[in-house]
Structures are given as structure tokens and as C-alpha cells.
Tab-separated table of C-alpha atoms and ligand atoms in Angstrom:
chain	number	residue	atom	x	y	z
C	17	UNK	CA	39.125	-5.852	-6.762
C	18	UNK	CA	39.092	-2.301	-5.443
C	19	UNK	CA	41.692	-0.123	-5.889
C	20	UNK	CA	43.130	1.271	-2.324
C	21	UNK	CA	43.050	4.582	-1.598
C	22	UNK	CA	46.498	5.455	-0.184
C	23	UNK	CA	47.136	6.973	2.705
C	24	UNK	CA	49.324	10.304	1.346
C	25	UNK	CA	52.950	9.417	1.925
C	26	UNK	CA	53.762	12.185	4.427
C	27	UNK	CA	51.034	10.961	7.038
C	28	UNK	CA	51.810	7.547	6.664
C	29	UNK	CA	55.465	7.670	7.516
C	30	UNK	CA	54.188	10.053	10.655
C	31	UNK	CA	52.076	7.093	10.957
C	32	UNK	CA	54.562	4.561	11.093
C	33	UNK	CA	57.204	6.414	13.448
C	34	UNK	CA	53.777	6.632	15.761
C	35	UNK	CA	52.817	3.140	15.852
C	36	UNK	CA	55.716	1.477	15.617
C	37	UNK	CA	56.500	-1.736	17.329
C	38	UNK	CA	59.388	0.047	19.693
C	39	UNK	CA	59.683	-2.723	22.231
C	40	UNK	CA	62.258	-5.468	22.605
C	41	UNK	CA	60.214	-7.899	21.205
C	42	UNK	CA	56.703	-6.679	20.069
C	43	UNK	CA	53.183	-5.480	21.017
C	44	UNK	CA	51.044	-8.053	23.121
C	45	UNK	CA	47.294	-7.983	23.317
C	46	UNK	CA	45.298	-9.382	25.831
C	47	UNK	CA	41.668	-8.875	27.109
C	48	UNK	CA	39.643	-10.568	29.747
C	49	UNK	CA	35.644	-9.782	30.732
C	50	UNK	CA	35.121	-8.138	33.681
C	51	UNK	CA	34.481	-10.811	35.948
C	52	UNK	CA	34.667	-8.679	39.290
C	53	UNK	CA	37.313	-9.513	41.700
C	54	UNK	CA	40.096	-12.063	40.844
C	55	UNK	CA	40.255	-15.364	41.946
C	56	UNK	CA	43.181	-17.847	41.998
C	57	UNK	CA	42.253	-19.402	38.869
C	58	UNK	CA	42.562	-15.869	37.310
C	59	UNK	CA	45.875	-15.225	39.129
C	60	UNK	CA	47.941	-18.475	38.101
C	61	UNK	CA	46.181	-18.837	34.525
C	62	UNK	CA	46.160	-14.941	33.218
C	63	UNK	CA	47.374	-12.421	35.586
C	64	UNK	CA	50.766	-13.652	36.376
C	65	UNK	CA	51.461	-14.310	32.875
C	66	UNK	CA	50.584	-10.846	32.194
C	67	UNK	CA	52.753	-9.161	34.675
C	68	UNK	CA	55.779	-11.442	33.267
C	69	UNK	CA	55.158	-10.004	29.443
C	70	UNK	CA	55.085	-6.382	30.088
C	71	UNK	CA	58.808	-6.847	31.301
C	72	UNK	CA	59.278	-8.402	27.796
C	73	UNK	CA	56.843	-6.679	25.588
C	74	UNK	CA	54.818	-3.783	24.920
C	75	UNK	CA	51.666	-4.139	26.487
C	76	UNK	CA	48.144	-3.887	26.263
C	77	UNK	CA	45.811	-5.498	28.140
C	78	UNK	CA	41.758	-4.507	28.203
C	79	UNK	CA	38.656	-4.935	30.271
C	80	UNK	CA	36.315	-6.521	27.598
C	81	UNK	CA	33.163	-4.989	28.615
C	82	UNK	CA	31.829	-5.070	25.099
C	83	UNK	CA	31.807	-8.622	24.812
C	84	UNK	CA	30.141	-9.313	28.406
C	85	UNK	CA	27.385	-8.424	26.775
C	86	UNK	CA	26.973	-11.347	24.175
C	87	UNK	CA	26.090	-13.509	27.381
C	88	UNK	CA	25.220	-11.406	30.691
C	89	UNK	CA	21.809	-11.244	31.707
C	90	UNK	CA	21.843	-8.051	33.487
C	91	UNK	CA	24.290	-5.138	33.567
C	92	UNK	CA	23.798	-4.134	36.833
C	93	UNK	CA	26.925	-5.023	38.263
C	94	UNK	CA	29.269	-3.818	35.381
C	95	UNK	CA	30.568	-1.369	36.861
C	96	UNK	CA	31.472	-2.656	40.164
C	97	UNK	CA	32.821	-5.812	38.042
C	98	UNK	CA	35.426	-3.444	36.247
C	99	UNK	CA	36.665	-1.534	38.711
C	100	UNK	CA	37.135	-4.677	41.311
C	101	UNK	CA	39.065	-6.224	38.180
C	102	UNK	CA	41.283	-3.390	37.897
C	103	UNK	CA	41.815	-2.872	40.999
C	104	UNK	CA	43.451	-6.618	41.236
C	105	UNK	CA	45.198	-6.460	38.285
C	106	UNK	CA	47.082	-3.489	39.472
C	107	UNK	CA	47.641	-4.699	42.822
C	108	UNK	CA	49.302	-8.006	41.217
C	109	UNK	CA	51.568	-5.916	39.503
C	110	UNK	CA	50.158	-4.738	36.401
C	111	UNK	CA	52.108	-1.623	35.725
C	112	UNK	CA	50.097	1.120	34.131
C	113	UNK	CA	53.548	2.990	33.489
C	114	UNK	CA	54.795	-0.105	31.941
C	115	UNK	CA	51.579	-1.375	30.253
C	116	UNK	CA	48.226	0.006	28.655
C	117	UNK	CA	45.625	-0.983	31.106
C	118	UNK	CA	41.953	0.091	29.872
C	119	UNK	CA	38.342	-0.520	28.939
C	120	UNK	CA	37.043	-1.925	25.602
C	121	UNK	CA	34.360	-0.082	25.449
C	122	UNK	CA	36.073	3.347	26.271
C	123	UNK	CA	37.823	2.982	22.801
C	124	UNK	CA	34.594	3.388	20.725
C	125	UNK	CA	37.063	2.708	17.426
C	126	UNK	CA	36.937	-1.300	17.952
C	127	UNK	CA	32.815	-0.929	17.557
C	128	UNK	CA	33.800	0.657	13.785
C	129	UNK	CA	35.842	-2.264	13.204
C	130	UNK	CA	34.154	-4.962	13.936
C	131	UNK	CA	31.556	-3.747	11.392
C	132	UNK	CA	34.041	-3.641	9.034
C	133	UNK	CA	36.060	-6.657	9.562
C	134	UNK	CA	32.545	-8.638	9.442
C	135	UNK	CA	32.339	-7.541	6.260
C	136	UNK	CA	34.685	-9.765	5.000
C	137	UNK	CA	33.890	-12.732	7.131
C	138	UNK	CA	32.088	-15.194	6.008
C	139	UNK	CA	29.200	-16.080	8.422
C	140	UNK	CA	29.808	-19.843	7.802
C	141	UNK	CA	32.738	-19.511	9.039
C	142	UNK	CA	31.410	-17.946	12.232
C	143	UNK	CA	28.832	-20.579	12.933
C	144	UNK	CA	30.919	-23.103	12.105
C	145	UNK	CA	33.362	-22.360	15.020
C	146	UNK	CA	33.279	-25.002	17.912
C	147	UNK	CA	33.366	-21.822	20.510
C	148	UNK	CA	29.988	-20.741	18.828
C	149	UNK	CA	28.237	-23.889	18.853
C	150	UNK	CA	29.567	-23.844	23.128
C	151	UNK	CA	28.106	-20.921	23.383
C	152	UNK	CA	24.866	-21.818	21.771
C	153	UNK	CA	24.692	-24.886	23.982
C	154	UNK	CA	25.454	-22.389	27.229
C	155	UNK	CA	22.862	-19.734	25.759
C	156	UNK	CA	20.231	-21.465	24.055
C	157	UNK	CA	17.677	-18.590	24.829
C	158	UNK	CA	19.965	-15.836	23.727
C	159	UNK	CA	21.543	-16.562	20.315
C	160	UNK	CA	22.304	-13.229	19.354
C	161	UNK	CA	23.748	-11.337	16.598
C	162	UNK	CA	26.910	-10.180	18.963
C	163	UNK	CA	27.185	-13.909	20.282
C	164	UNK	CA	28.027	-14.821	16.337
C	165	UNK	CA	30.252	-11.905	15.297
C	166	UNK	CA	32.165	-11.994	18.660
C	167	UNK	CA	35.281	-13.882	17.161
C	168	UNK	CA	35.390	-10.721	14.688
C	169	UNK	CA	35.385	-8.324	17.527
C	170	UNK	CA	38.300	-10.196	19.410
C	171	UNK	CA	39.770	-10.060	15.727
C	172	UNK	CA	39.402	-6.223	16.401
C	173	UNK	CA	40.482	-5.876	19.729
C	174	UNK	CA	43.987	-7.377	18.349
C	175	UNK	CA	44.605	-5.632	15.404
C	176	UNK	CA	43.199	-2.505	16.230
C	177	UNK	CA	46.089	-1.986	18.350
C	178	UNK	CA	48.666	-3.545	15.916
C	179	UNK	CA	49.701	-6.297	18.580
C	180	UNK	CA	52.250	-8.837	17.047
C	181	UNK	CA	51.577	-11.644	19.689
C	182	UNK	CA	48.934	-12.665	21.828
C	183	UNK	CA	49.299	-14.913	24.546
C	184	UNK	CA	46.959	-17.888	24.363
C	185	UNK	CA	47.022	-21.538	25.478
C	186	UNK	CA	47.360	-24.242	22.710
C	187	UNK	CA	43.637	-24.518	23.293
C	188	UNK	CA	42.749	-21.155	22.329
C	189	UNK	CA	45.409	-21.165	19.004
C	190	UNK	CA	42.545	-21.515	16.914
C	191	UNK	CA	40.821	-17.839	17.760
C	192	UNK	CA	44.339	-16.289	16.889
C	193	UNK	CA	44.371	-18.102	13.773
C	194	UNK	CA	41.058	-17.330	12.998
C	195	UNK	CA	42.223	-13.384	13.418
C	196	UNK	CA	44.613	-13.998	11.081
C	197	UNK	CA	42.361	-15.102	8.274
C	198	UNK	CA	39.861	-12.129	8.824
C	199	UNK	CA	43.178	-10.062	8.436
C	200	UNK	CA	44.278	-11.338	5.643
C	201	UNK	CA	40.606	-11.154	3.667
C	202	UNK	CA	40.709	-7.294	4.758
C	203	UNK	CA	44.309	-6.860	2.948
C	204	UNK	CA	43.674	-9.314	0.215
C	205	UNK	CA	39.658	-7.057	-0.177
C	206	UNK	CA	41.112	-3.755	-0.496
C	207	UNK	CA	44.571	-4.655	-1.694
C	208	UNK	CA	46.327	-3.483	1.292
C	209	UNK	CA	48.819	-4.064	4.033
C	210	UNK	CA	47.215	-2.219	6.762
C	211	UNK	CA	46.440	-4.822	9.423
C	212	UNK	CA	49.099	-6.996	10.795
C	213	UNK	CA	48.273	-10.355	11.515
C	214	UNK	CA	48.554	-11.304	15.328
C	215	UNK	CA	51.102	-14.681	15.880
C	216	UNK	CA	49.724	-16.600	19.101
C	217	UNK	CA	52.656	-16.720	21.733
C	218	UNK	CA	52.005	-20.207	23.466
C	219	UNK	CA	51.885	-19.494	27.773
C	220	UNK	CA	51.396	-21.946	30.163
C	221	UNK	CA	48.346	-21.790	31.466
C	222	UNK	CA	47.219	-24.044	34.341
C	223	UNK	CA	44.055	-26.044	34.679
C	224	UNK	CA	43.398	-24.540	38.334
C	225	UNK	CA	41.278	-26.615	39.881
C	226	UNK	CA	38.127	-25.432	42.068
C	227	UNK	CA	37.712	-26.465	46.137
C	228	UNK	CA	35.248	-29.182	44.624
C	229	UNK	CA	38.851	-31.215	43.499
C	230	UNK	CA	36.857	-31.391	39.880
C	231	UNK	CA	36.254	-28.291	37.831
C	232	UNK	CA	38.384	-25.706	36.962
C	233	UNK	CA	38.005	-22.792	39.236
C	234	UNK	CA	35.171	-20.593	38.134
C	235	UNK	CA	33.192	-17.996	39.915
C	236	UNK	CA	29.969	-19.410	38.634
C	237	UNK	CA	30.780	-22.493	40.067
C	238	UNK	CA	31.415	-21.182	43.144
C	239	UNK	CA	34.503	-23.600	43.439
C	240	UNK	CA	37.127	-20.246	43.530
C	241	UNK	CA	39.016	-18.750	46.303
C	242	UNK	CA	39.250	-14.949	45.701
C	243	UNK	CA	42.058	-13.147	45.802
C	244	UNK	CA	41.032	-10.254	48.051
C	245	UNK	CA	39.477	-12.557	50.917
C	246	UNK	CA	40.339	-11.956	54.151
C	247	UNK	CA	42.524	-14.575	55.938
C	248	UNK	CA	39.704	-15.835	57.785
C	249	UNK	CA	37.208	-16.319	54.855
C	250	UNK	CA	40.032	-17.689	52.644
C	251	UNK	CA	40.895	-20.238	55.750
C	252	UNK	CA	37.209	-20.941	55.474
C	253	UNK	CA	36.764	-21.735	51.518
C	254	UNK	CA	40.453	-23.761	52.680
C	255	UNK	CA	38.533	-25.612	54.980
C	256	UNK	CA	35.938	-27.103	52.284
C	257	UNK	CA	39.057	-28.188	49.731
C	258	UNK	CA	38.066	-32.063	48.739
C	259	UNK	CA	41.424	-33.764	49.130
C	260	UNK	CA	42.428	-37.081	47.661
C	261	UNK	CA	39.057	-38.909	47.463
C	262	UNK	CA	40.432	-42.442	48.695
C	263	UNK	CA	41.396	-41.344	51.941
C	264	UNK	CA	38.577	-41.495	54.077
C	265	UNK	CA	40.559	-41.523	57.735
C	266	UNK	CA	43.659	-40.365	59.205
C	267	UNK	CA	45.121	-43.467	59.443
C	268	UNK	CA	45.088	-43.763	55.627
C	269	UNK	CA	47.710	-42.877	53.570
C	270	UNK	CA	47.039	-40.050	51.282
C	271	UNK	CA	48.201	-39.513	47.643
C	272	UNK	CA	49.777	-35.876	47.159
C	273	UNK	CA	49.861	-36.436	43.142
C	274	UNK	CA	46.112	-36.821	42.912
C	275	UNK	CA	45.440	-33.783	45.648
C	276	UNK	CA	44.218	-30.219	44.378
C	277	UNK	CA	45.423	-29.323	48.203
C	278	UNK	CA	48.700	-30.397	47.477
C	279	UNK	CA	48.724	-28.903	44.070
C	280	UNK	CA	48.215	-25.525	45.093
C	281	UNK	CA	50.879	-25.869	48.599
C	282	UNK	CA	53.003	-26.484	45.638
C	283	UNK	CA	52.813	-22.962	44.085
C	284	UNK	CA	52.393	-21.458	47.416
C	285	UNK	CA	54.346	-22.994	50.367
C	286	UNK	CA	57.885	-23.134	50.864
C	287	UNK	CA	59.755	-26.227	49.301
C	288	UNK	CA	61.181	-27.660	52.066
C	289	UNK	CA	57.605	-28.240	53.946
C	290	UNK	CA	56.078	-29.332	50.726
C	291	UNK	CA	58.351	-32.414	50.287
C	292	UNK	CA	57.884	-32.952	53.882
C	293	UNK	CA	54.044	-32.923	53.340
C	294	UNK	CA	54.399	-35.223	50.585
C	295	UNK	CA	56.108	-37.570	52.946
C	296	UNK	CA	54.228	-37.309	55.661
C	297	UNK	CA	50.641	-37.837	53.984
C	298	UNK	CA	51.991	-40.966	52.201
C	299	UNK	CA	53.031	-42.660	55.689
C	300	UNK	CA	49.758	-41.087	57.244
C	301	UNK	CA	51.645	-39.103	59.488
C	302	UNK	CA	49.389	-35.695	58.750
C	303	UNK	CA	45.411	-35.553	58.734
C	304	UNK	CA	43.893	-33.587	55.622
C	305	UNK	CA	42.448	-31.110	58.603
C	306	UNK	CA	45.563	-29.975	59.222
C	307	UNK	CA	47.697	-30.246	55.932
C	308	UNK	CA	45.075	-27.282	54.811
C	309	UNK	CA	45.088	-25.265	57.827
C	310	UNK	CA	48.858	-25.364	56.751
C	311	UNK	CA	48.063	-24.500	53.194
C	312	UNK	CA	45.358	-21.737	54.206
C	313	UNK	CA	48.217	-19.876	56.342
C	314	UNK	CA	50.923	-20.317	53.227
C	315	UNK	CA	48.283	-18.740	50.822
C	316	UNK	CA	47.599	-15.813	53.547
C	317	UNK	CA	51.171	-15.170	53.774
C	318	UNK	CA	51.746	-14.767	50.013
C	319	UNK	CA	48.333	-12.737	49.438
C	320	UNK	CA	49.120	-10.160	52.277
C	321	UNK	CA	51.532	-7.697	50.043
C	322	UNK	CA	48.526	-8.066	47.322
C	323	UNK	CA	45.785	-7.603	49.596
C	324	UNK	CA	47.846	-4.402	51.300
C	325	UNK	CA	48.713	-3.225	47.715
C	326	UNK	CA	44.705	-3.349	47.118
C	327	UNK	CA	43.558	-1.471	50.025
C	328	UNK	CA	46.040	1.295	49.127
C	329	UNK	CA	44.741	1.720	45.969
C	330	UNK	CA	41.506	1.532	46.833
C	331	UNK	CA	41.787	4.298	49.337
C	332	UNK	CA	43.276	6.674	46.713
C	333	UNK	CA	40.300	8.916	45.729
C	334	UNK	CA	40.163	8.816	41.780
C	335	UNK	CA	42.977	7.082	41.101
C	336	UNK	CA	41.648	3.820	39.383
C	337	UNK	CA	39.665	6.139	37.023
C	338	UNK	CA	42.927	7.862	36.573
C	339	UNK	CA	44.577	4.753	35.148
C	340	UNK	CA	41.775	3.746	32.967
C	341	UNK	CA	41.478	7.412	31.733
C	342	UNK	CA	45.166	7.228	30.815
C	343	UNK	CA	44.826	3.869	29.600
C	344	UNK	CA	41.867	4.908	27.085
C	345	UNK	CA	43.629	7.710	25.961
C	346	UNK	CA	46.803	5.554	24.816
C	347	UNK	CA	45.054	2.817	23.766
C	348	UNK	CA	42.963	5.786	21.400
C	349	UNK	CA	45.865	7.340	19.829
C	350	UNK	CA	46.776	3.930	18.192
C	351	UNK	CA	43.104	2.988	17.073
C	352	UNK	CA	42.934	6.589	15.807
C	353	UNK	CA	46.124	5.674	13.540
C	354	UNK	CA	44.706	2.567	12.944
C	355	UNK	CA	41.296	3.956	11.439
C	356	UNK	CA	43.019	6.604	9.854
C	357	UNK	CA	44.911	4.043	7.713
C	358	UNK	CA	41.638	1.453	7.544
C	359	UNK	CA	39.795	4.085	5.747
C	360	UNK	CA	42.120	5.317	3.895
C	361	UNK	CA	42.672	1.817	2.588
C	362	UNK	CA	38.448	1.542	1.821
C	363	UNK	CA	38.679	4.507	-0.050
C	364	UNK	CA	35.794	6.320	2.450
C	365	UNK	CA	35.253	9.866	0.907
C	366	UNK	CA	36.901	11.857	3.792
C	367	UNK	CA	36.237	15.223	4.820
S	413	SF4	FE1	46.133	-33.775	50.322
S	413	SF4	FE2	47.439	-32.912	52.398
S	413	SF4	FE3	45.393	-34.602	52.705
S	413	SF4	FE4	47.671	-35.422	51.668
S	413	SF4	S1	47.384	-34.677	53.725
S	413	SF4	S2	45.634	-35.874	50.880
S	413	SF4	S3	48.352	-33.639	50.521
S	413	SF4	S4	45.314	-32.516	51.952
């Protein structure tokens, strides 16, 4: 066992009144890759949730640029990608004054901890992870070093930032848990308390379901609906919704509960018209045609304070670098801390 190198008493307790967890009830972490502009899948599953938690917790949420590159073929449209993402988290609410909104990779600290957290994570334990062996099946020609370690650099991302809770779906408890064994072998290594280990905070996070009325909705699939359409090319991608698949005529009644169109009028159309709709397309008194020319104008409605939000930001010169600059700089003075204490806990010869 090594012995620790402590961090001198003075610093840490400077430390601790830095970093502390001054929020009502914690620090959440969340990161998502820089997929380019949002679609509705990304609004219902991720971004509403995150708008809801920075009224309840301190948060951070990050552009993971760094682990795009595991699995993108080309960088070409990074850039473009992070911006358009930021740019639609902000205009669904995301707060920069209420959370830290910024760029993995403009935080070079993670890089220096990933290298060190993999060093006390077994690689067994990497390969053996179900989300590995996915991506292997998704990547077979590009098996790379990043695409095994990238559990330990989400492990990173977390504790870097000493976030208490991340919001996952049941689905995804294992990764936290898996964070919360690499943090414990870095304590138990260097006999030391430094890292706190992450507790998953179970959301709800909806299967959306693409315009095919099968997958979930995925850009690649080109089954999504984005976000910043305009009405006319949202009506459009409307238009192509499959409905319920045993109703082949008007004169047919429909089934709402197996619908995707029906489904998503529930989230997005008043009440009232949505119990009327599921009435009316049981007794076949309302053609598919029109139930999602209906459903095209709710989502139009709804989406015109985001999409007006959007523009506005857009049109301010410099100001989504601005909240990515600021972002970065926050999110830095707590991996700074965090390093400070990391290597101090090693026993690095400092200088
Ligand atoms: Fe779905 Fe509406 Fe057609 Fe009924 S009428 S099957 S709810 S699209």
C-alpha cells in the first residue's frame, strides 16, 4: 500500500469551503455527445429532465466531444455539432446562470484523469462490459484503445467535478455503478478519500419512438423530428408518421394505445382534444391524414417560444462562445481542486 501524501491542512480546508456541495440537494453530472441539433427524442428523454434538476441541484452538464471520438469517422462537423447542441439546450431552458454548461474537451484536466483512473481498472473489467462488446458489434473496424477505456473517462467526467448524483435510466445504472468501483480502487490504491463516489438518481426517460412507429428516435436513423424545423418541414416529417399498422382505411377503427401519433399528441396537445381523438379514432370518426395534421400544428405551437428563443440567440454575435467560455472556466476551477487533491493523494513530487 502507498502511503498518501496529504494535502497540507490549510489548502485542504480552502479546498473544501471551494468545492463544497452548496446546493439543496447535491451536484448533478450529466454529459451528452454532440449530436448537432436536438431532436424530440433528445428533448423528452434528456433535455427536459435537465432543465427540471438545475431547479433542484447544482448543475453541470457537458458537451462530450472527447468521447465522439471513440466512434466518429470524421471530425468535420464537430464544430457545427457543438454549437447547434448548445444552442438548443439553452433555448430549452438550460440556464447558464443556474447551471455549468460547457465542453469536455475545453477542461483538458479529465484527459489527466482518465490516465490515472485506468490505472486502477482492471482491463477485464472493461472488456467484459456489455456496452463494450455493443460497441464492438457497431464498430467492428475501429476497436480502439479510447473505445475500451471510455467507461473510465465517463468515470472522470463525474468525479472530476465531485457530482453526488447522476441522472440515468435503470438501464444505464450499471455505468454509475461501474464509476463507483473505479472510485473506490483509487481511494482504497492510495489510501485516500479524495473522490466521491457518484449515486445514480433514477429519471424517467421515455422510449421516444421514431416516424417509422419502430425504433427509438435517432438521427442516424433518420426516424427524428428536429427541434428547430420549421413548421412546414416538421408538418412534413408529421406527414410520414406510421400510425397504428391495422388500420388500413378510414372506415376502420384505429387503436390510440398502439399509435406513436397518439403518443406524442399526448405530451403535446391539449387534454381535452386528446380524449376526443381517442374517441373519435376508435369509432372511425377521424382519418390518420388528419389526426396528424392536428398533431403537426400542436407540436408547432409548443416549439414556437423554443424556436424564437433559438433565433435570438443565434443572432447574438459571440454569445454562445460566451457561455461555453464561462462554462469552461467554472467547470476548471473545480477540476483544478480536484487535481490538486488527486496528486496530492499519489504523492507526485510537486514543484
Ligand atoms: Fe393514430 Fe390518430 Fe390514426 Fe388514431 S387517428 S390511428 S390516433 S393517427
Amino acid at each position: 500500500m502507498l502511503t498518501p501524501v496529504r494535502w497540507p491542512s490549510d489548502l485542504r480546508s480552502i479546498y473544501k469551503e471551494n468545492t463544497k456541495v452548496t446546493t439543496k440537494k447535491g451536484r448533478v453530472f450529466s454529459g451528452a455527445r454532440p449530436t448537432g441539433r436536438q431532436h424530440l427524442g433528445n428533448y423528452l428523454g434528456a433535455i427536459q429532465n435537465y432543465v427540471a434538476l438545475q431547479e433542484e441541484f447544482e448543475s453541470i452538464y457537458c458537451i462530450v466531444d472527447i468521447h465522439a471520438l471513440t466512434t466518429v469517422e470524421t471530425t468535420q462537423d464537430l464544430k457545427t455539432n457543438t454549437r447547434e447542441m448548445t444552442l438548443d439546450w439553452l433555448a430549452a431552458g438550460m440556464d447558464p446562470e443556474k447551471s455549468i454548461i460547457f465542453v469536455q474537451s475545453h477542461v483538458p484536466e479529465v484527459m489527466e484523469l482518465h490516465t490515472i483512473l485506468s490505472m486502477v481498472t482492471p482491463l477485464g473489467k472493461l472488456t467484459a462490459l456489455p456496452t463494450f462488446k455493443e460497441k464492438v458489434r457497431k464498430n467492428p473496424n475501429n476497436v480502439n484503445y479510447g473505445l475500451v477505456g471510455y467507461p473510465v473517462l465517463m468515470t472522470a467526467d463525474i468525479v472530476l467535478y465531485k457530482a453526488t448524483t447522476v441522472p440515468v435510466g435503470v438501464d444505464q445504472f450499471p455505468h454509475v455503478e461501474f464509476a463507483r468501483e473505479v472510485v473506490r480502487s483509487f481511494n482504497y490504491r492510495y489510501d485516500t478519500d479524495v473522490l466521491l463516489e457518484p449515486k445514480s438518481k433514477a429519471t424517467q426517460v421515455p422510449k421516444v419512438i421514431g416516424i417509422d412507429g419502430e425504433n427509438k428516435m435517432s438521427k442516424s436513423l433518420d426516424n427524428h423530428i428536429e427541434l428547430t424545423a420549421t413548421p412546414e418541414e416538421t408538418e412534413k416529417r408529421v406527414m410520414q408518421m406510421v400510425t397504428d399498422p391495422q388500420r388500413k382505411r378510414l372506415s376502420d377503427p384505429g387503436d390510440p394505445d398502439v399509435c406513436n401519433v397518439f403518443t406524442l399528441h399526448k405530451i403535446f396537445t391539449p387534454q381535452e382534444e386528446v380524449a376526443q381523438i381517442n374517441i373519435d379514432c376508435r369509432q372511425a370518426e377521424i382519418g390518420c391524414v388528419a389526426c396528424k395534421r392536428r398533431f403537426a400544428k400542436s407540436l408547432n405551437r409548443e416549439l414556437a417560444p423554443f424556436r424564437a428563443r433559438r433565433a435570438e440567440f443565434d443572432a447574438k454575435e459571440g454569445y454562445i462562445r460566451e457561455v461555453l467560455v464561462d462554462g469552461a472556466k467554472r467547470a476548471q476551477t473545480i477540476a483544478a481542486q480536484t487535481m490538486g487533491e488527486v496528486r496530492a493523494a499519489i504523492g507526485f513530487y510537486e514543484v
